mmCIF file of C-alpha atoms in Angstrom:
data_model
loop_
_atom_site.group_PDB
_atom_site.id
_atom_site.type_symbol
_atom_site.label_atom_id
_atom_site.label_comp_id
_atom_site.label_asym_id
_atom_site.label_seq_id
_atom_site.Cartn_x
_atom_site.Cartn_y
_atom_site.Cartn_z
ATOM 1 C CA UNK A 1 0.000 0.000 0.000
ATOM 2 C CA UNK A 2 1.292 3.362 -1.134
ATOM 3 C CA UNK A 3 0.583 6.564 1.673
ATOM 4 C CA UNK A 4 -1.140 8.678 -1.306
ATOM 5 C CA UNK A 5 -0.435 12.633 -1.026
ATOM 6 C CA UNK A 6 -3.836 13.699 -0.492
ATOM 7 C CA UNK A 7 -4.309 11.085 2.140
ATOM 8 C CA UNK A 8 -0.726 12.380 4.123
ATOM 9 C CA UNK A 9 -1.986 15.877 3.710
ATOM 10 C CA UNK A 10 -5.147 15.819 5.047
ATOM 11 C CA UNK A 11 -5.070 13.758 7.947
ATOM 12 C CA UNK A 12 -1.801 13.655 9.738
ATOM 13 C CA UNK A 13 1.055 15.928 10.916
ATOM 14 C CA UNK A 14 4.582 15.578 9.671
ATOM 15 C CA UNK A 15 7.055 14.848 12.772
ATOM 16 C CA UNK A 16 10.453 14.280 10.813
ATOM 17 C CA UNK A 17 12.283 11.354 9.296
ATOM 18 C CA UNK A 18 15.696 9.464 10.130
ATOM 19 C CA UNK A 19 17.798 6.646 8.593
ATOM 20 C CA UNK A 20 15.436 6.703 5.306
ATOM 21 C CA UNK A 21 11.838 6.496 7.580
ATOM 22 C CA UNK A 22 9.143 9.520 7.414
ATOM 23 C CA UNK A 23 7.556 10.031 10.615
ATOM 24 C CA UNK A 24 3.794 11.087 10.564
ATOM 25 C CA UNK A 25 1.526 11.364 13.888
ATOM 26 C CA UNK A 26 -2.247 10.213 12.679
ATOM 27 C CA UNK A 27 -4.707 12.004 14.944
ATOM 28 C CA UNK A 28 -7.839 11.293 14.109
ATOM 29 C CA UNK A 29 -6.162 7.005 13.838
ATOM 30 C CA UNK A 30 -4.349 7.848 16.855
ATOM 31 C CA UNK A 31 -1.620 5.754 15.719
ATOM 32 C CA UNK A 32 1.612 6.506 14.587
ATOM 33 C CA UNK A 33 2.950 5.726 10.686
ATOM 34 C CA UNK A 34 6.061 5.376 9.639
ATOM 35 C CA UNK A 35 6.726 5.354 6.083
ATOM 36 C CA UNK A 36 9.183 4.964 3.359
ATOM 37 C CA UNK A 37 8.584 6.936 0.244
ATOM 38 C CA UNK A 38 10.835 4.789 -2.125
ATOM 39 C CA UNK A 39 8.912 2.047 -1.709
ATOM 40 C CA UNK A 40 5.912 3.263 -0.468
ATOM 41 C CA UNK A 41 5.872 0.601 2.304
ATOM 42 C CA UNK A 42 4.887 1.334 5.636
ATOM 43 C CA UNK A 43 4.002 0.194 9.346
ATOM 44 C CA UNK A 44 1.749 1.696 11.855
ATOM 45 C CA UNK A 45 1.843 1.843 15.429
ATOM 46 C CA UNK A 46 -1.057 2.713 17.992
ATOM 47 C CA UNK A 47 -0.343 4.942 20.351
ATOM 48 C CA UNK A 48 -0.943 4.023 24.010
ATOM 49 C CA UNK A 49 -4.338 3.970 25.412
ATOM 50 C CA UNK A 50 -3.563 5.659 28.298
ATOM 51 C CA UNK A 51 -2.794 8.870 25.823
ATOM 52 C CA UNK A 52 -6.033 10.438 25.554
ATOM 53 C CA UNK A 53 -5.688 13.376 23.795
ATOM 54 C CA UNK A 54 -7.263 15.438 26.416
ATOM 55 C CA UNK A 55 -5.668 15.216 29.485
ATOM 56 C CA UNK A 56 -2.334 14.225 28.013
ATOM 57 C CA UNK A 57 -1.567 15.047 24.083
ATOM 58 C CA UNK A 58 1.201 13.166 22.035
ATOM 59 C CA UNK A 59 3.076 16.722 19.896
ATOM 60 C CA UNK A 60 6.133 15.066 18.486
ATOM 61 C CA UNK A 61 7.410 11.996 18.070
ATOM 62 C CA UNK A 62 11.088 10.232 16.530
ATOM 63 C CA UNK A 63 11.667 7.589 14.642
ATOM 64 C CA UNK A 64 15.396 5.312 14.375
ATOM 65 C CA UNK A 65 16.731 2.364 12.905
ATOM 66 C CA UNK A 66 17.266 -0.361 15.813
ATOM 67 C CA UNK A 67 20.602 -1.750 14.509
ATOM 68 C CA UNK A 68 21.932 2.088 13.892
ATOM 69 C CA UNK A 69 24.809 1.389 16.071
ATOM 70 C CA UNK A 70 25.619 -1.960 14.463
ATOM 71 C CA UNK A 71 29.427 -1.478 12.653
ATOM 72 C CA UNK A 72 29.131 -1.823 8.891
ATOM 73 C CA UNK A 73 24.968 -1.794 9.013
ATOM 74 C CA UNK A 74 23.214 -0.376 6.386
ATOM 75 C CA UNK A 75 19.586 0.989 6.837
ATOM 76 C CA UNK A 76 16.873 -0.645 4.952
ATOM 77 C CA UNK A 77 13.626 -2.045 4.785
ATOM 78 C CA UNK A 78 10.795 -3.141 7.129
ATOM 79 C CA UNK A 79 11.367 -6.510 6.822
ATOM 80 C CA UNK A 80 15.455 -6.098 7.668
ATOM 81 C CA UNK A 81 15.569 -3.520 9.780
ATOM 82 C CA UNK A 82 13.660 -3.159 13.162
ATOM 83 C CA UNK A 83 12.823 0.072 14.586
ATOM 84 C CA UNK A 84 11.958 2.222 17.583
ATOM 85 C CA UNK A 85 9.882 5.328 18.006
ATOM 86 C CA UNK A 86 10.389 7.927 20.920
ATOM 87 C CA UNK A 87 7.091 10.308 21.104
ATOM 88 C CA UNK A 88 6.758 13.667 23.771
ATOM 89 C CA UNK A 89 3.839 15.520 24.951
ATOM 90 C CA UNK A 90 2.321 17.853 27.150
ATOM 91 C CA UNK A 91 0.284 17.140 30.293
ATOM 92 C CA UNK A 92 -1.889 18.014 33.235
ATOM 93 C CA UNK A 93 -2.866 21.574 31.759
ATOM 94 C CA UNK A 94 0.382 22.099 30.289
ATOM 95 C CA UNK A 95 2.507 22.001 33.629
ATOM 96 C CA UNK A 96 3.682 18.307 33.091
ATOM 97 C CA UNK A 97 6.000 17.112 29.712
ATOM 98 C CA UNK A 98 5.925 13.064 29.154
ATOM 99 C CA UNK A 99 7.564 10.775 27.023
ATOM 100 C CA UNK A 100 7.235 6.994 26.030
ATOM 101 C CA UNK A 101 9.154 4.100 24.160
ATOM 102 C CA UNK A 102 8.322 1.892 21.392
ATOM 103 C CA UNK A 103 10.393 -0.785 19.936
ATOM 104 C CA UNK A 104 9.356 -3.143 16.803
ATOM 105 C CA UNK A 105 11.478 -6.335 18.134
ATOM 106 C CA UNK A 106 8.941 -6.437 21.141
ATOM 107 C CA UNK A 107 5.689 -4.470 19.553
ATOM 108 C CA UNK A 108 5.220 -2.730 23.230
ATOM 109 C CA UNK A 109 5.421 0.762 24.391
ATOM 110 C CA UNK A 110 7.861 1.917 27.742
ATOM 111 C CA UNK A 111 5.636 3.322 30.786
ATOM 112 C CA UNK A 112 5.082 7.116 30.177
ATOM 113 C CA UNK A 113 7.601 9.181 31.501
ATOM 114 C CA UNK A 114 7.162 12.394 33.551
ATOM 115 C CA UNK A 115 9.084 15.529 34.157
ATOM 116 C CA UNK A 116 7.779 18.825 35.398
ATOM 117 C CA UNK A 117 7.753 22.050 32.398
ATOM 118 C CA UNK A 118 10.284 24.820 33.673
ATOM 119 C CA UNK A 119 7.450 26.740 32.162
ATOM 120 C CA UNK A 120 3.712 26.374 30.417
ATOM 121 C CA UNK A 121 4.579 24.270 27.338
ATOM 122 C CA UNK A 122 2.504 24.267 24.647
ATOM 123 C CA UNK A 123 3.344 22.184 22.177
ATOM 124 C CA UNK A 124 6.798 20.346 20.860
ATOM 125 C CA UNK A 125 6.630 22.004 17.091
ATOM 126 C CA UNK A 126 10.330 20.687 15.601
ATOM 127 C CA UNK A 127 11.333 17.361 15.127
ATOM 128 C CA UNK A 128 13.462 15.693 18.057
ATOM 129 C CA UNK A 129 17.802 15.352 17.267
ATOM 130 C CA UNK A 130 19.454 12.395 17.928
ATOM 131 C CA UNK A 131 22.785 13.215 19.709
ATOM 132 C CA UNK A 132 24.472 10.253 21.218
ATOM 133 C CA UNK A 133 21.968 7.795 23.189
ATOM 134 C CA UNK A 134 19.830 10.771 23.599
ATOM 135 C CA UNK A 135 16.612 12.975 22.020
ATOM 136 C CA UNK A 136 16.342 16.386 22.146
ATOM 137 C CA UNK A 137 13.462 18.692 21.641
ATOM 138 C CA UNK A 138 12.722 22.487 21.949
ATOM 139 C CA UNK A 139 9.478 22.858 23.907
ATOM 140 C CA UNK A 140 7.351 25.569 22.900
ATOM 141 C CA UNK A 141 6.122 28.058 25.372
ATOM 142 C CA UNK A 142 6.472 30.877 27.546
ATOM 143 C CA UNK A 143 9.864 30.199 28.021
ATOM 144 C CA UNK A 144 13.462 28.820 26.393
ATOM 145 C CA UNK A 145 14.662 25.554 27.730
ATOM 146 C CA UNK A 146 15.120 21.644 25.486
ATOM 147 C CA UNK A 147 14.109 18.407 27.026
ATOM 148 C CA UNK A 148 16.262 15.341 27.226
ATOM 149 C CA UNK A 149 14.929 11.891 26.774
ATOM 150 C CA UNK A 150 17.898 9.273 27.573
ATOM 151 C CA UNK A 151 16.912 6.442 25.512
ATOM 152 C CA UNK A 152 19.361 4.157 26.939
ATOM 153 C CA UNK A 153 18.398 5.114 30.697
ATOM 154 C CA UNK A 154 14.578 5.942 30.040
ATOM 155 C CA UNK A 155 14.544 9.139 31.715
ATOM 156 C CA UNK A 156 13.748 12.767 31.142
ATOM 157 C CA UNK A 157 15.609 16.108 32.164
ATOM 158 C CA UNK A 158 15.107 19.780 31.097
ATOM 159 C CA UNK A 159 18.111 21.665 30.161
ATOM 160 C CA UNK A 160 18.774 25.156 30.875
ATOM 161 C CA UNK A 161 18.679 28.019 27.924
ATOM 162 C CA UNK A 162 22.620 29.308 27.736
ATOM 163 C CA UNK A 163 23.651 32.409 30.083
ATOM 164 C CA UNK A 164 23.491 35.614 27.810
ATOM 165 C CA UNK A 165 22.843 34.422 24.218
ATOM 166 C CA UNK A 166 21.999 36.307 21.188
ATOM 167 C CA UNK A 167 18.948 34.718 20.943
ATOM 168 C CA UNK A 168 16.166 32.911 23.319
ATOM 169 C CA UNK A 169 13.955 31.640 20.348
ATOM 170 C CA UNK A 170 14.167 28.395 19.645
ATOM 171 C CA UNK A 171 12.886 29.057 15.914
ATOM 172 C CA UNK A 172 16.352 30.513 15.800
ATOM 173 C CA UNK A 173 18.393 28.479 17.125
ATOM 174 C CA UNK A 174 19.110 24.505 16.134
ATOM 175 C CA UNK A 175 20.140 21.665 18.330
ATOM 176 C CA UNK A 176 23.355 19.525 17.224
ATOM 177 C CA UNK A 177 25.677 16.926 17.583
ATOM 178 C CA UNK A 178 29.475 18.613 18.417
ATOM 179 C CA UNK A 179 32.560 17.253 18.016
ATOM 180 C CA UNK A 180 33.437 15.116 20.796
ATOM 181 C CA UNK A 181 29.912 14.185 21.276
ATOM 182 C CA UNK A 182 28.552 16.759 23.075
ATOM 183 C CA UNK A 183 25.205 18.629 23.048
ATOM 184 C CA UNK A 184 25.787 21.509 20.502
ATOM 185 C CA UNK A 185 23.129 24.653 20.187
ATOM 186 C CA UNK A 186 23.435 27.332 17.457
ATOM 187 C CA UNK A 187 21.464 30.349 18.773
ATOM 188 C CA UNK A 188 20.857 33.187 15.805
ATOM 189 C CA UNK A 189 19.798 36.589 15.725
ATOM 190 C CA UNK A 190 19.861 39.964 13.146
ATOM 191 C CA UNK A 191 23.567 40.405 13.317
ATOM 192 C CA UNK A 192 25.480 37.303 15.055
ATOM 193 C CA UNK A 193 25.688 33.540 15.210
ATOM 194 C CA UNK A 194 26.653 31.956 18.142
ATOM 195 C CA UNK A 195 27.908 28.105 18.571
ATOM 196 C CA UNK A 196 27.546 26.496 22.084
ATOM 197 C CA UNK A 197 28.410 23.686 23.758
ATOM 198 C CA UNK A 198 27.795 21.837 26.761
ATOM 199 C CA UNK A 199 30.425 20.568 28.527
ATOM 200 C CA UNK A 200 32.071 19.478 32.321
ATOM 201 C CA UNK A 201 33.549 22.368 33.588
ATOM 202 C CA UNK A 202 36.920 22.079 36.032
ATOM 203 C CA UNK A 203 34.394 22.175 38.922
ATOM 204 C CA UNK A 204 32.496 19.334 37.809
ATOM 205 C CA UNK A 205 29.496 20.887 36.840
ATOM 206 C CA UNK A 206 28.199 20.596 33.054
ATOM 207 C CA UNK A 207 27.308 24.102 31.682
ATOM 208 C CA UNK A 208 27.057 26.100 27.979
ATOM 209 C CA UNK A 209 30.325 26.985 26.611
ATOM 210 C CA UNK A 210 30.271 29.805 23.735
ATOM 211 C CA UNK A 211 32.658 28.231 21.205
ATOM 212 C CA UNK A 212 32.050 30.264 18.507
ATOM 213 C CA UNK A 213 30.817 33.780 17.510
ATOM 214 C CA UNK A 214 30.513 35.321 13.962
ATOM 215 C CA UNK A 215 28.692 38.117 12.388
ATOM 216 C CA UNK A 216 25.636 36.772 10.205
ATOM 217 C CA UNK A 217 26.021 39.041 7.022
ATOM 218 C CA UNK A 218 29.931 37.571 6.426
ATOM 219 C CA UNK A 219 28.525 34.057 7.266
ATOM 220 C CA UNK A 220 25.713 34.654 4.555
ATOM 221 C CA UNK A 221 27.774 36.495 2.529
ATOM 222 C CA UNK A 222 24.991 39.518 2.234
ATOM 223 C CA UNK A 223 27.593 42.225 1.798
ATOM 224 C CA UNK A 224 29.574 44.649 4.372
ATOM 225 C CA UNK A 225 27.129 46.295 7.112
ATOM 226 C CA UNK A 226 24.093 44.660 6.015
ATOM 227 C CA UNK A 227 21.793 43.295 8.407
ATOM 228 C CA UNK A 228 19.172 40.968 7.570
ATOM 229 C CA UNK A 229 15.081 42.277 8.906
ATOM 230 C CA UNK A 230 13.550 38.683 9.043
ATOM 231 C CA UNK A 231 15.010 35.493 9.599
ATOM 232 C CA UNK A 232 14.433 31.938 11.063
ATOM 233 C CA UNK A 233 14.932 28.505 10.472
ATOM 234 C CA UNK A 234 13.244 26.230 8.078
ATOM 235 C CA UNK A 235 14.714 23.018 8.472
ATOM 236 C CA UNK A 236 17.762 21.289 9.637
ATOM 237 C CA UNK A 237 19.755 17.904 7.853
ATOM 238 C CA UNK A 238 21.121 16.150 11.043
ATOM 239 C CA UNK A 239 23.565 13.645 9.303
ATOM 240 C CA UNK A 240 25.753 16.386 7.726
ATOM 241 C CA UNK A 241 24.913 19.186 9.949
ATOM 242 C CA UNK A 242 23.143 21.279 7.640
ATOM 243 C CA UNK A 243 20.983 23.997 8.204
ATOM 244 C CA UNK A 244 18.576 25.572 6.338
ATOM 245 C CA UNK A 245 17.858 29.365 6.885
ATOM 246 C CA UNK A 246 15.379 32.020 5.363
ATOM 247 C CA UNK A 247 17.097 35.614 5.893
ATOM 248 C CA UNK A 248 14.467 38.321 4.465
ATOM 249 C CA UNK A 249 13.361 36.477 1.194
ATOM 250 C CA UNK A 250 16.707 33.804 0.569
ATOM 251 C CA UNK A 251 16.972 30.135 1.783
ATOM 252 C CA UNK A 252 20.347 29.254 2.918
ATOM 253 C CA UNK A 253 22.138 26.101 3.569
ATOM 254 C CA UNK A 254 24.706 26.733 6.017
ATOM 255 C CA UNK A 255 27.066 23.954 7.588
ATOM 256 C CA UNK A 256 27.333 24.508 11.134
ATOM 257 C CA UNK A 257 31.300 22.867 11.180
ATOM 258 C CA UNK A 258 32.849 25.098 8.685
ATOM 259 C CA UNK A 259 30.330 27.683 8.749
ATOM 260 C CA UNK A 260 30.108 27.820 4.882
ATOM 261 C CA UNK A 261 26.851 28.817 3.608
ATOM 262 C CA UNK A 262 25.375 29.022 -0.071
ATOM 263 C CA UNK A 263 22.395 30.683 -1.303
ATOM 264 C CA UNK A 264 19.775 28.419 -2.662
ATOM 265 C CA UNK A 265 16.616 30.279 -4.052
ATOM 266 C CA UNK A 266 14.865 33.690 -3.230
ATOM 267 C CA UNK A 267 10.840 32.755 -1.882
ATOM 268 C CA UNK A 268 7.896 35.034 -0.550
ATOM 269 C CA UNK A 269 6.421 31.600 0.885
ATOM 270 C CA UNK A 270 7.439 30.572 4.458
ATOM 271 C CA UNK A 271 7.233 27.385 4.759
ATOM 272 C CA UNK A 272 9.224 24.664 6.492
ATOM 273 C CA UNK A 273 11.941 22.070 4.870
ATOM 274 C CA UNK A 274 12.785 18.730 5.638
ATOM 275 C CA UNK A 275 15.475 16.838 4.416
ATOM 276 C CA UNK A 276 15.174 13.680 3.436
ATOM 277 C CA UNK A 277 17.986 11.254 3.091
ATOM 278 C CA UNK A 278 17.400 8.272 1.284
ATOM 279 C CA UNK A 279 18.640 4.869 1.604
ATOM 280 C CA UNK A 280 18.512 4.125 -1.960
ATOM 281 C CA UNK A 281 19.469 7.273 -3.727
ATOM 282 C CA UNK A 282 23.092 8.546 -2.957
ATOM 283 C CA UNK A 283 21.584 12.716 -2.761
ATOM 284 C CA UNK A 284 19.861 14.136 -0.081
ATOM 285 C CA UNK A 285 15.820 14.987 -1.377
ATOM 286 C CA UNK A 286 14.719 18.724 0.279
ATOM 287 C CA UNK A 287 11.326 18.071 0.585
ATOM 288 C CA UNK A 288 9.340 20.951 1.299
ATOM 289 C CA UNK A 289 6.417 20.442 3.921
ATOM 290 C CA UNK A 290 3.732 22.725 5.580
ATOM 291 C CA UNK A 291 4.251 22.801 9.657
ATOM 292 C CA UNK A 292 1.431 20.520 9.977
ATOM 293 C CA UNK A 293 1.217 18.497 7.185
ATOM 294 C CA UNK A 294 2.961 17.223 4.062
ATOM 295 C CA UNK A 295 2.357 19.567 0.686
ATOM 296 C CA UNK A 296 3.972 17.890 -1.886
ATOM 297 C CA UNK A 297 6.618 15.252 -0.194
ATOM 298 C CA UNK A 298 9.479 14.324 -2.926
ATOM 299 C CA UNK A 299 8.018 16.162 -5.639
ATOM 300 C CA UNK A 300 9.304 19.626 -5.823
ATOM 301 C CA UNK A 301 10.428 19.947 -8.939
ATOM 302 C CA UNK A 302 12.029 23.308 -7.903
ATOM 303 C CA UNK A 303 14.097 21.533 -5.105
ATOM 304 C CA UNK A 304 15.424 18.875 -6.931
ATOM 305 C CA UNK A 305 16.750 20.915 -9.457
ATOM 306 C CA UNK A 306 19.520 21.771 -6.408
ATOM 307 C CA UNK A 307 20.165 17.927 -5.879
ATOM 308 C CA UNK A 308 22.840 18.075 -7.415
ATOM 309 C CA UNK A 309 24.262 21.206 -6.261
ATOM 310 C CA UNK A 310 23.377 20.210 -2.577
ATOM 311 C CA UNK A 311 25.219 17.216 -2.952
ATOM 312 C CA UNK A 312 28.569 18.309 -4.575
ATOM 313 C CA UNK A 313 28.374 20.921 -1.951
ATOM 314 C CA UNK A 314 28.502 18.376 1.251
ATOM 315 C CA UNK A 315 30.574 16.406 -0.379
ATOM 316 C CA UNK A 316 33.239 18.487 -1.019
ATOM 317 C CA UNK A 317 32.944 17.085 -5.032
#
């Protein structure tokens, strides 16, 4: 059976995809579907009963490979490649965030998982990054904070916003894997970028390190003294570490590493991009998606014309 676009449209809300998988959370099904647009397969998974969609409401989930950390394994299909799926929500009027654990080698869900909001969270709008054994999500609401789920220990822990940053929105700033495995956070605004990173300090205690500062316009290459009115982030590519940026009316890639950015296309739509990377096409697909549903997944004709550009780009070729 093939998820038709119409059908992934209208009735459920795009949540991200990982190791060649599209996440989608069916509301009205109240099941999760996970779904692989090369070959149109797919598998769905009922969320727990004890989710009502009242009193506690499933916003985001994530979606990985099982044998990920296998050396030499190659992600696949269904049939060779178990799974597991993370999902996060908000609770108990929006005072309470929970999470839960699925894995396909079992078919059962974890017990839900409880930690206290630092503020009143709304929603969990971005998709969740892996980094290490570990999710990570922005919660949205009156406040700036991410949420940890430890997949290995099954537990849940809110991490501070950094002391002083340029920004406190999180639909500037982009969660990512550093080098050395740490917790990495890119906060943007008008004028500067800032790279973080959370580390053990001498005293024992793990805090934000600023590792990096640089003014936007040289990063962007907009020119000398110019300084961009509107800008956020549409999407990010967590395998290479690639953002992707609207400043005024440009998307940007920009590779948080090297800090090398290159101009893609000039839009008067805001919309949001995800980045597909497919097991069984050596380029990465920029899919372009609506925040709460799929508009035309894998067939933008105007993105793939920068496939190949996109590629050579990463790649160095």
């Amino acid at each position: 059976m093939r998820l038709g676009e119409d059908e992934v449209r209208k009735e459920r809300m795009f949540c991200g995809c990982r190791h060649g998988r599209v996440l989608l959370l069916d509301r009205k099904q109240n099941e999760i579907v996970l779904w692989d647009p090369d070959t149109g397969d797919h598998r769905r998974v009922g969320i727990p009963p004890e989710i009502d969609g009242k009193e506690k409401i499933v916003w985001n989930e994530a979606a990985l490979c099982a044998a990920a950390d296998d050396d030499g394994h190659v992600h696949g299909g269904f049939s060779c490649c178990p799974f597991n799926v993370a999902l996060v929500g908000v609770a108990s009027n929006n005072t309470q965030m929970f999470a839960c654990f699925y894995t396909s080698e079992t078919g059962r869900w974890s017990n839900l998982i409880f930690t206290p909001a630092p503020f009143l969270v709304f929603a969990f709008v971005d998709p969740g990054i892996l980094v290490g054994h570990s999710l990570y999500w922005f919660p949205t609401g009156l406040g700036s904070a991410i949420l940890q789920f430890d997949l290995d220990r099954q537990t849940l822990a809110v991490i501070e916003w950094p002391s002083n940053p340029n920004c406190y929105s999180h639909y500037m700033s982009q969660i990512f894997l550093a080098e050395g495995g740490y917790l990495g956070l890119v906060t943007l605004s008008y004028d500067s970028l800032q790279i973080w990173e959370r580390k053990v300090c001498s005293e024992g205690v793990t805090r934000w390190v600023l590792q990096r500062t640089a003014e936007l316009n040289k990063v962007l290459e907009l020119g000398s003294g110019v300084k961009t009115s509107h800008l956020v982030r549409l999407g990010y590519a967590e395998d290479v570490k690639v953002m992707l940026l609207c400043a005024d009316s440009s998307v940007f890639m920009l590779q948080i590493d090297s800090l090398q950015s290159r101009k893609l296309w000039e839009t008067n739509i805001m919309s949001s991009l995800h980045p597909y990377a497919s097991t069984y096409v050596a380029v990465i697909k920029f899919s372009l998606a609506a925040n709460y549903g799929l508009r035309k997944f894998g067939k933008v004709s105007r993105l793939l014309t920068v496939i190949g550009k996109v590629q050579r780009w990463i790649t160095g070729a």
